[in-house]
PDB file of C-alpha atoms in Angstrom:
ATOM      1  CA  MET A  57      67.336 149.365  89.883  1.00 55.00           C
ATOM      2  CA  LYS A  58      70.093 150.900  88.452  1.00 60.00           C
ATOM      3  CA  ILE A  59      72.649 149.662  90.391  1.00 58.00           C
ATOM      4  CA  ALA A  60      70.965 146.090  89.842  1.00 57.00           C
ATOM      5  CA  ALA A  61      71.884 145.977  86.387  1.00 59.00           C
ATOM      6  CA  PRO A  62      75.604 146.176  87.041  1.00 58.00           C
ATOM      7  CA  ILE A  63      74.888 143.210  90.183  1.00 59.00           C
ATOM      8  CA  LEU A  64      73.465 141.018  87.664  1.00 54.00           C
ATOM      9  CA  LEU A  65      76.724 141.629  85.258  1.00 51.00           C
ATOM     10  CA  LEU A  66      79.242 140.786  87.699  1.00 50.00           C
ATOM     11  CA  LEU A  67      77.031 137.470  88.959  1.00 49.00           C
ATOM     12  CA  ALA A  68      76.920 136.561  84.924  1.00 51.00           C
ATOM     13  CA  PHE A  69      80.829 137.180  85.196  1.00 51.00           C
ATOM     14  CA  ALA A  70      81.578 135.653  88.425  1.00 53.00           C
ATOM     15  CA  PHE A  71      79.301 132.987  86.740  1.00 50.00           C
ATOM     16  CA  THR A  72      81.264 132.313  83.153  1.00 44.00           C
ATOM     17  CA  LEU A  73      84.704 132.614  85.416  1.00 45.00           C
ATOM     18  CA  SER A  74      83.996 129.723  88.110  1.00 45.00           C
ATOM     19  CA  GLU A  75      83.041 127.488  84.939  1.00 41.00           C
ATOM     20  CA  ALA A  76      85.576 128.510  82.877  1.00 37.00           C
ATOM     21  CA  GLU A  77      87.788 127.456  85.939  1.00 36.00           C
ATOM     22  CA  THR A  78      86.137 124.194  86.797  1.00 33.00           C
ATOM     23  CA  THR A  79      86.693 123.161  83.060  1.00 31.00           C
ATOM     24  CA  SER A  80      89.955 124.278  83.204  1.00 32.00           C
ATOM     25  CA  LEU A  81      91.164 121.696  86.241  1.00 38.00           C
ATOM     26  CA  GLN A  82      89.968 118.363  84.271  1.00 50.00           C
ATOM     27  CA  LEU A  83      93.502 117.588  84.216  1.00 80.00           C
ATOM     28  CA  LYS A  84      95.223 115.255  81.817  1.00 85.00           C
ATOM     29  CA  PRO A  85      98.000 113.065  83.188  1.00 85.00           C
ATOM     30  CA  ARG A  86     101.433 113.592  81.643  1.00 78.00           C
ATOM     31  CA  ALA A  87     105.269 112.308  81.388  1.00 81.00           C
ATOM     32  CA  PHE A  88     107.622 113.514  83.488  1.00 74.00           C
ATOM     33  CA  GLU A  89     110.765 112.613  82.596  1.00 73.00           C
ATOM     34  CA  SER A  90     112.904 114.645  84.695  1.00 68.00           C
ATOM     35  CA  PHE A  91     111.531 113.035  87.828  1.00 72.00           C
ATOM     36  CA  ASN A  92     114.240 111.408  90.592  1.00 71.00           C
ATOM     37  CA  VAL A  93     113.125 109.080  93.157  1.00 68.00           C
ATOM     38  CA  SER A  94     116.384 108.881  94.798  1.00 62.00           C
ATOM     39  CA  TYR A  95     115.384 112.166  96.420  1.00 56.00           C
ATOM     40  CA  ILE A  96     113.860 110.506  99.194  1.00 55.00           C
ATOM     41  CA  GLN A  97     113.580 112.147 102.864  1.00 55.00           C
ATOM     42  CA  ASN A  98     113.397 110.176 105.653  1.00 55.00           C
ATOM     43  CA  LEU A  99     111.552 112.079 108.130  1.00 58.00           C
ATOM     44  CA  GLY A 100     109.109 109.872 110.390  1.00 65.00           C
ATOM     45  CA  SER A 101     107.363 107.227 109.271  1.00 88.00           C
ATOM     46  CA  CYS A 102     104.017 107.235 108.252  1.00 93.00           C
ATOM     47  CA  SER A 103     101.638 104.448 106.776  1.00 94.00           C
ATOM     48  CA  TYR A 104      99.433 105.851 103.866  1.00 96.00           C
ATOM     49  CA  LYS A 105      96.476 103.955 101.910  1.00 97.00           C
ATOM     50  CA  VAL A 106      96.080 103.906  98.288  1.00 97.00           C
ATOM     51  CA  VAL A 107      93.483 102.640  96.105  1.00 98.00           C
ATOM     52  CA  ILE A 108      94.295 102.729  92.953  1.00 97.00           C
ATOM     53  CA  THR A 109      91.130 101.249  90.431  1.00 98.00           C
ATOM     54  CA  THR A 110      92.014  99.780  86.686  1.00 97.00           C
ATOM     55  CA  SER A 111      89.933 100.376  84.446  1.00 97.00           C
ATOM     56  CA  CYS A 112      87.707  98.686  82.752  1.00 97.00           C
ATOM     57  CA  SER A 113      89.173  99.362  79.777  1.00 96.00           C
ATOM     58  CA  SER A 114      92.438  97.682  80.595  1.00 95.00           C
ATOM     59  CA  SER A 115      93.499  94.188  79.298  1.00 90.00           C
ATOM     60  CA  LYS A 116      91.814  91.415  81.286  1.00 91.00           C
ATOM     61  CA  TYR A 117      95.695  91.356  83.169  1.00 88.00           C
ATOM     62  CA  THR A 118      98.781  92.735  83.124  1.00 91.00           C
ATOM     63  CA  ARG A 119     102.241  90.865  84.334  1.00 91.00           C
ATOM     64  CA  ASP A 120     103.560  94.397  84.282  1.00 94.00           C
ATOM     65  CA  GLN A 121     105.931  96.074  87.070  1.00 95.00           C
ATOM     66  CA  ILE A 122     104.096  98.786  89.068  1.00 96.00           C
ATOM     67  CA  SER A 123     105.307 101.210  91.054  1.00 96.00           C
ATOM     68  CA  ILE A 124     104.033 104.581  92.488  1.00 96.00           C
ATOM     69  CA  ALA A 125     105.802 107.736  93.492  1.00 96.00           C
ATOM     70  CA  PHE A 126     103.942 110.158  95.380  1.00 95.00           C
ATOM     71  CA  GLY A 127     104.415 113.449  97.698  1.00 93.00           C
ATOM     72  CA  ASP A 128     104.027 116.918  99.511  1.00 93.00           C
ATOM     73  CA  ALA A 129     105.467 120.469  98.211  1.00 93.00           C
ATOM     74  CA  TYR A 130     107.747 119.960 100.812  1.00 91.00           C
ATOM     75  CA  GLY A 131     109.784 117.258  99.188  1.00 89.00           C
ATOM     76  CA  ASN A 132     108.217 114.813 101.150  1.00 91.00           C
ATOM     77  CA  GLN A 133     108.471 111.956  98.793  1.00 93.00           C
ATOM     78  CA  ILE A 134     106.846 107.781  99.211  1.00 94.00           C
ATOM     79  CA  TYR A 135     108.075 105.356  96.890  1.00 94.00           C
ATOM     80  CA  ALA A 136     106.693 101.769  96.531  1.00 93.00           C
ATOM     81  CA  PRO A 137     109.151  99.904  93.775  1.00 90.00           C
ATOM     82  CA  ARG A 138     106.967  97.506  93.052  1.00 91.00           C
ATOM     83  CA  LEU A 139     103.323  97.361  93.949  1.00 92.00           C
ATOM     84  CA  ASP A 140     102.818  94.590  91.446  1.00 87.00           C
ATOM     85  CA  ASP A 141     102.240  90.605  92.892  1.00 80.00           C
ATOM     86  CA  PRO A 142     102.202  87.698  90.146  1.00 72.00           C
ATOM     87  CA  SER A 143     101.118  85.739  92.551  1.00 77.00           C
ATOM     88  CA  THR A 144      97.906  87.410  93.134  1.00 82.00           C
ATOM     89  CA  ASP A 145      95.320  89.696  90.997  1.00 82.00           C
ATOM     90  CA  ALA A 146      96.445  92.379  91.088  1.00 90.00           C
ATOM     91  CA  PHE A 147      95.238  94.922  88.224  1.00 94.00           C
ATOM     92  CA  GLU A 148      93.040  93.172  86.744  1.00 94.00           C
ATOM     93  CA  SER A 149      90.451  95.325  84.441  1.00 94.00           C
ATOM     94  CA  CYS A 150      87.088  96.592  86.560  1.00 96.00           C
ATOM     95  CA  SER A 151      88.739  96.353  90.186  1.00 95.00           C
ATOM     96  CA  SER A 152      90.010  98.243  92.618  1.00 96.00           C
ATOM     97  CA  ASP A 153      93.729  97.031  94.804  1.00 96.00           C
ATOM     98  CA  THR A 154      94.520  99.065  98.101  1.00 96.00           C
ATOM     99  CA  PHE A 155      98.122  99.048  98.924  1.00 96.00           C
ATOM    100  CA  GLU A 156      99.161  99.685 102.834  1.00 95.00           C
ATOM    101  CA  ILE A 157     102.973 101.896 101.973  1.00 95.00           C
ATOM    102  CA  ARG A 158     104.649 103.452 104.683  1.00 93.00           C
ATOM    103  CA  GLY A 159     107.170 106.444 104.503  1.00 92.00           C
ATOM    104  CA  PRO A 160     108.297 109.664 104.968  1.00 92.00           C
ATOM    105  CA  CYS A 161     105.467 111.663 106.793  1.00 92.00           C
ATOM    106  CA  ALA A 162     103.866 114.327 105.038  1.00 92.00           C
ATOM    107  CA  TYR A 163     101.751 117.166 104.354  1.00 93.00           C
ATOM    108  CA  GLN A 164      98.789 117.490 102.301  1.00 95.00           C
ATOM    109  CA  ILE A 165      99.527 114.633  99.105  1.00 96.00           C
ATOM    110  CA  CYS A 166      99.586 116.991  95.056  1.00 95.00           C
ATOM    111  CA  TYR A 167     101.713 114.608  93.037  1.00 95.00           C
ATOM    112  CA  VAL A 168     101.530 111.275  91.692  1.00 96.00           C
ATOM    113  CA  TYR A 169     103.604 109.561  89.277  1.00 97.00           C
ATOM    114  CA  LEU A 170     102.922 105.426  87.472  1.00 97.00           C
ATOM    115  CA  TYR A 171     105.561 104.231  86.412  1.00 96.00           C
ATOM    116  CA  ARG A 172     104.901 100.882  84.757  1.00 96.00           C
ATOM    117  CA  THR A 173     107.128  98.401  82.739  1.00 95.00           C
ATOM    118  CA  GLY A 174     106.824  95.226  80.729  1.00 94.00           C
ATOM    119  CA  PRO A 175     104.955  93.687  77.825  1.00 93.00           C
ATOM    120  CA  ASP A 176     100.811  93.981  78.307  1.00 93.00           C
ATOM    121  CA  GLY A 177      99.922  97.783  79.211  1.00 94.00           C
ATOM    122  CA  TRP A 178      97.458  98.701  81.630  1.00 96.00           C
ATOM    123  CA  LYS A 179      95.158 101.593  82.202  1.00 97.00           C
ATOM    124  CA  PRO A 180      94.378 102.649  85.984  1.00 97.00           C
ATOM    125  CA  GLU A 181      91.182 104.831  86.054  1.00 97.00           C
ATOM    126  CA  SER A 182      92.413 106.441  89.393  1.00 97.00           C
ATOM    127  CA  VAL A 183      94.575 106.348  92.377  1.00 97.00           C
ATOM    128  CA  LYS A 184      93.400 107.572  95.551  1.00 97.00           C
ATOM    129  CA  ILE A 185      95.356 108.507  98.581  1.00 97.00           C
ATOM    130  CA  TYR A 186      94.820 108.475 102.407  1.00 97.00           C
ATOM    131  CA  GLY A 187      97.474 109.743 104.758  1.00 92.00           C
ATOM    132  CA  ALA A 188      97.676 111.017 108.304  1.00 84.00           C
ATOM    133  CA  ASN A 189      98.552 114.206 107.633  1.00 82.00           C
ATOM    134  CA  SER A 190      96.222 115.153 104.544  1.00 85.00           C
ATOM    135  CA  ARG A 191      92.926 114.720 103.182  1.00 92.00           C
ATOM    136  CA  ALA A 192      92.207 111.955 100.849  1.00 94.00           C
ATOM    137  CA  VAL A 193      93.428 112.883  97.349  1.00 95.00           C
ATOM    138  CA  SER A 194      92.454 111.605  94.186  1.00 96.00           C
ATOM    139  CA  PHE A 195      93.834 111.287  90.464  1.00 96.00           C
ATOM    140  CA  TYR A 196      92.237 110.104  87.895  1.00 96.00           C
ATOM    141  CA  TYR A 197      93.869 108.865  85.027  1.00 96.00           C
ATOM    142  CA  ASN A 198      91.904 106.983  82.592  1.00 95.00           C
ATOM    143  CA  THR A 199      94.384 106.432  79.926  1.00 96.00           C
ATOM    144  CA  PHE A 200      97.091 103.985  79.633  1.00 96.00           C
ATOM    145  CA  ILE A 201     100.075 104.126  81.014  1.00 97.00           C
ATOM    146  CA  PRO A 202     103.580 104.538  78.589  1.00 96.00           C
ATOM    147  CA  SER A 203     106.525 102.821  79.429  1.00 95.00           C
ATOM    148  CA  ASP A 204     109.402 103.113  81.712  1.00 95.00           C
ATOM    149  CA  ILE A 205     108.329 106.646  82.053  1.00 94.00           C
ATOM    150  CA  TRP A 206     106.908 108.585  84.692  1.00 96.00           C
ATOM    151  CA  TYR A 207     103.181 109.038  84.062  1.00 96.00           C
ATOM    152  CA  GLY A 208     100.906 111.335  86.537  1.00 96.00           C
ATOM    153  CA  PHE A 209      99.764 115.036  87.709  1.00 95.00           C
ATOM    154  CA  ASN A 210     101.679 117.533  89.611  1.00 94.00           C
ATOM    155  CA  LEU A 211      99.257 119.582  91.352  1.00 93.00           C
ATOM    156  CA  CYS A 212     102.482 121.425  94.003  1.00 91.00           C
ATOM    157  CA  ARG A 213     102.522 124.965  94.284  1.00 82.00           C
ATOM    158  CA  SER A 214     105.750 126.134  96.018  1.00 53.00           C
ATOM    159  CA  ALA A 215     105.693 125.203  99.731  1.00 50.00           C
ATOM    160  CA  SER A 216     105.168 128.863 100.989  1.00 42.00           C
ATOM    161  CA  SER A 217     101.662 128.347  98.927  1.00 40.00           C
ATOM    162  CA  ALA A 218     100.880 124.977  99.637  1.00 39.00           C
ATOM    163  CA  HIS A 219      98.983 125.186 103.554  1.00 40.00           C
ATOM    164  CA  GLN A 220      97.450 128.922 102.368  1.00 40.00           C
ATOM    165  CA  GLN A 221      93.456 128.448 102.649  1.00 42.00           C
ATOM    166  CA  HIS A 222      91.139 129.369  99.386  1.00 46.00           C
ATOM    167  CA  VAL A 223      87.548 130.624  99.473  1.00 49.00           C
ATOM    168  CA  PRO A 224      85.278 127.969  98.457  1.00 54.00           C
ATOM    169  CA  ARG A 225      83.737 129.190  95.144  1.00 57.00           C
ATOM    170  CA  TRP A 226      79.987 128.953  96.404  1.00 55.00           C
ATOM    171  CA  SER A 227      80.801 131.537  99.194  1.00 59.00           C
ATOM    172  CA  VAL A 228      81.251 134.041  96.746  1.00 60.00           C
ATOM    173  CA  TYR A 229      78.059 133.207  95.012  1.00 68.00           C
ATOM    174  CA  VAL A 230      76.054 133.636  98.360  1.00 66.00           C
ATOM    175  CA  ILE A 231      77.861 137.427  98.734  1.00 74.00           C
ATOM    176  CA  LEU A 232      77.365 138.382  95.923  1.00 62.00           C
ATOM    177  CA  GLY A 233      73.341 136.797  95.812  1.00 72.00           C
ATOM    178  CA  LEU A 234      73.239 138.506  99.063  1.00 71.00           C
ATOM    179  CA  LEU A 235      74.840 141.636  97.684  1.00 66.00           C
ATOM    180  CA  LEU A 236      72.404 142.136  95.228  1.00 64.00           C
ATOM    181  CA  CYS A 237      69.042 141.525  97.844  1.00 68.00           C
ATOM    182  CA  ALA A 238      70.654 144.032  99.489  1.00 75.00           C
ATOM    183  CA  LEU A 239      70.614 146.785  96.927  1.00 70.00           C
ATOM    184  CA  LEU A 240      67.645 145.428  95.549  1.00 68.00           C
TER     185      LEU A 240
END
């Protein structure tokens, strides 16, 4: 029973650490002044499905020009210079718009930037990207995109670490629980 106390303490510490980690992953988008869309590799051609959901707290519609760029940790970048189409009802509040975008074949998508220019303003809720060589990935904005600047997320690590597998947090709890049961 003397061993059980340190194990329980270890479990409590692991739980606290994992909860702190979860909280820190609630990332917010930010401006990227130095983002450069001119560096686009043309290695192969792949299709991507991009679903952009506009927040219900956005204006009813926007006439703004909306661009997107996304890619992986290896420098593969996909760029669509203009997603909006004035003849359609794209980017209306409380709606989702789906775009098929072709570009170089990328591995796991780990960054996305949106660019908006125009007088109306626009508040996307989320961007979800599906690619042939990667898992679907979602980026949660839920904030107005500033005008005339690339704005978004960069969750990429270096290319050498981008392909490493990570142990799911739940498996740590299972192992620690089994260890605790064995000691009791």
